[in-house]
C-alpha angles and dihedrals in degrees: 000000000000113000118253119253105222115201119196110207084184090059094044085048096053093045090053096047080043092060102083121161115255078244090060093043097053091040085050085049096049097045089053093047092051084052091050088046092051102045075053100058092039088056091050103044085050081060105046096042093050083059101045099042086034087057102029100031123195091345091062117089146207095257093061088051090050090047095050083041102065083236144111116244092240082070093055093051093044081066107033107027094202134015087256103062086050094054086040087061109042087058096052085053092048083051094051091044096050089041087058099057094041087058086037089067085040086093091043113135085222112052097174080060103046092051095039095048093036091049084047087053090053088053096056096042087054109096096046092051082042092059102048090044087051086045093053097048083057086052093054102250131176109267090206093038132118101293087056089060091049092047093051088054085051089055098049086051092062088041101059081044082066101051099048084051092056095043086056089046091257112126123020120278101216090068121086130204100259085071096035087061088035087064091038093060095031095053084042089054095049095048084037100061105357086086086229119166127232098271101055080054099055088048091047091061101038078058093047094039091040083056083043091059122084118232136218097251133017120320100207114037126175122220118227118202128211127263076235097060097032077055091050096048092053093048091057 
């Protein structure tokens, strides 16, 4: 019997859509070099931006970041049309970073730990995200745009941080997430623009973790005078 001929259309497809021209090829080679190159100079004009407004605030500008970049500044507008989509971005790149490494402490074997480092951390990045949100409300950005999204997710990190700590004992449970954050942003203000120095805050955060842990015993208690001394204090 005589032996089948097979014949594999996929392979013969695939030979035929192989046979590019040395042309093709180089052309194929160019056009992903100029992506890689672009997704190069978008990453670094992220970076460089996130260190000038984070410095200067709203009085630094987009040509300084293009001259820090390497780049024209028609490249820094081809990828962010206006000052205020790049500033837009690198927060919500400062948000999702932030975000990470909040989910990143989420598997920690000491939860106290993890939400008090990670709140003192907060604290310390403030005055640069300050800055650059100050920096893109002078630019005119969306305030429901993509960086108040970022910044939620950021928020339901922490707050998922909280809640492991209370569950090891960690942090009070009579606290919720809403004055947790309250004294987050509260505690981030006040090291962003009081001018403090290191050691009041420090201070600052021994006195808002030291509220955050529970106690032993009760942490209000009213006091409750005598009839004696209610009696005492009319008579005078």
């Amino acid at each position: 019997m005589p032996t089948p001929i097979i014949r594999s259309y996929d392979f013969g497809y695939q030979a035929i859509e192989g046979a590019m021209s040395t042309s093709d090829m180089s052309q194929t080679s160019d056009g992903r070099a100029r992506r890689v190159d672009a997704r190069a100079n978008r990453s670094r004009i992220l970076d460089v931006a996130e260190e000038v407004f984070g410095k200067g605030g709203e009085s630094a500008s987009t040509e300084e970041v293009a001259r820090l970049a390497g780049v024209g500044i028609a490249t820094v507008f081809r990828h962010f049309p206006t000052k205020a989509a790049l500033l837009q971005a690198v927060l919500v790149r400062r948000f999702d970073r932030l975000r990470e490494q909040a989910e990143a402490l989420l598997d920690t074997t000491d939860p106290g730990s993890a939400f008090f480092d990670f709140f003192r951390h907060l604290v310390a990045d403030a005055a640069t995200k300050i800055a650059i949100s100050e920096a893109l409300l002078d630019a005119g950005g969306d305030s429901d745009g993509d960086a108040i999204h970022a910044s939620n997710g950021l928020r339901r990190a922490v707050g998922a941080l909280l809640q492991h700590a209370q569950q090891a004992g960690a942090v009070r449970d009579d606290v919720e997430l809403p004055e947790v954050y309250a004294l987050l942003v509260a505690t981030s203000r006040a090291a962003a623009h009081a001018d403090l120095d290191e050691e009041v805050k420090a201070r600052a955060l021994v006195i808002v973790f030291d509220g955050l842990a529970p106690h032993p015993t009760a942490r209000v208690q009213t006091h409750r005078p005598e009839p004696s001394q209610l009696d005492g204090r009319a008579s005078t």
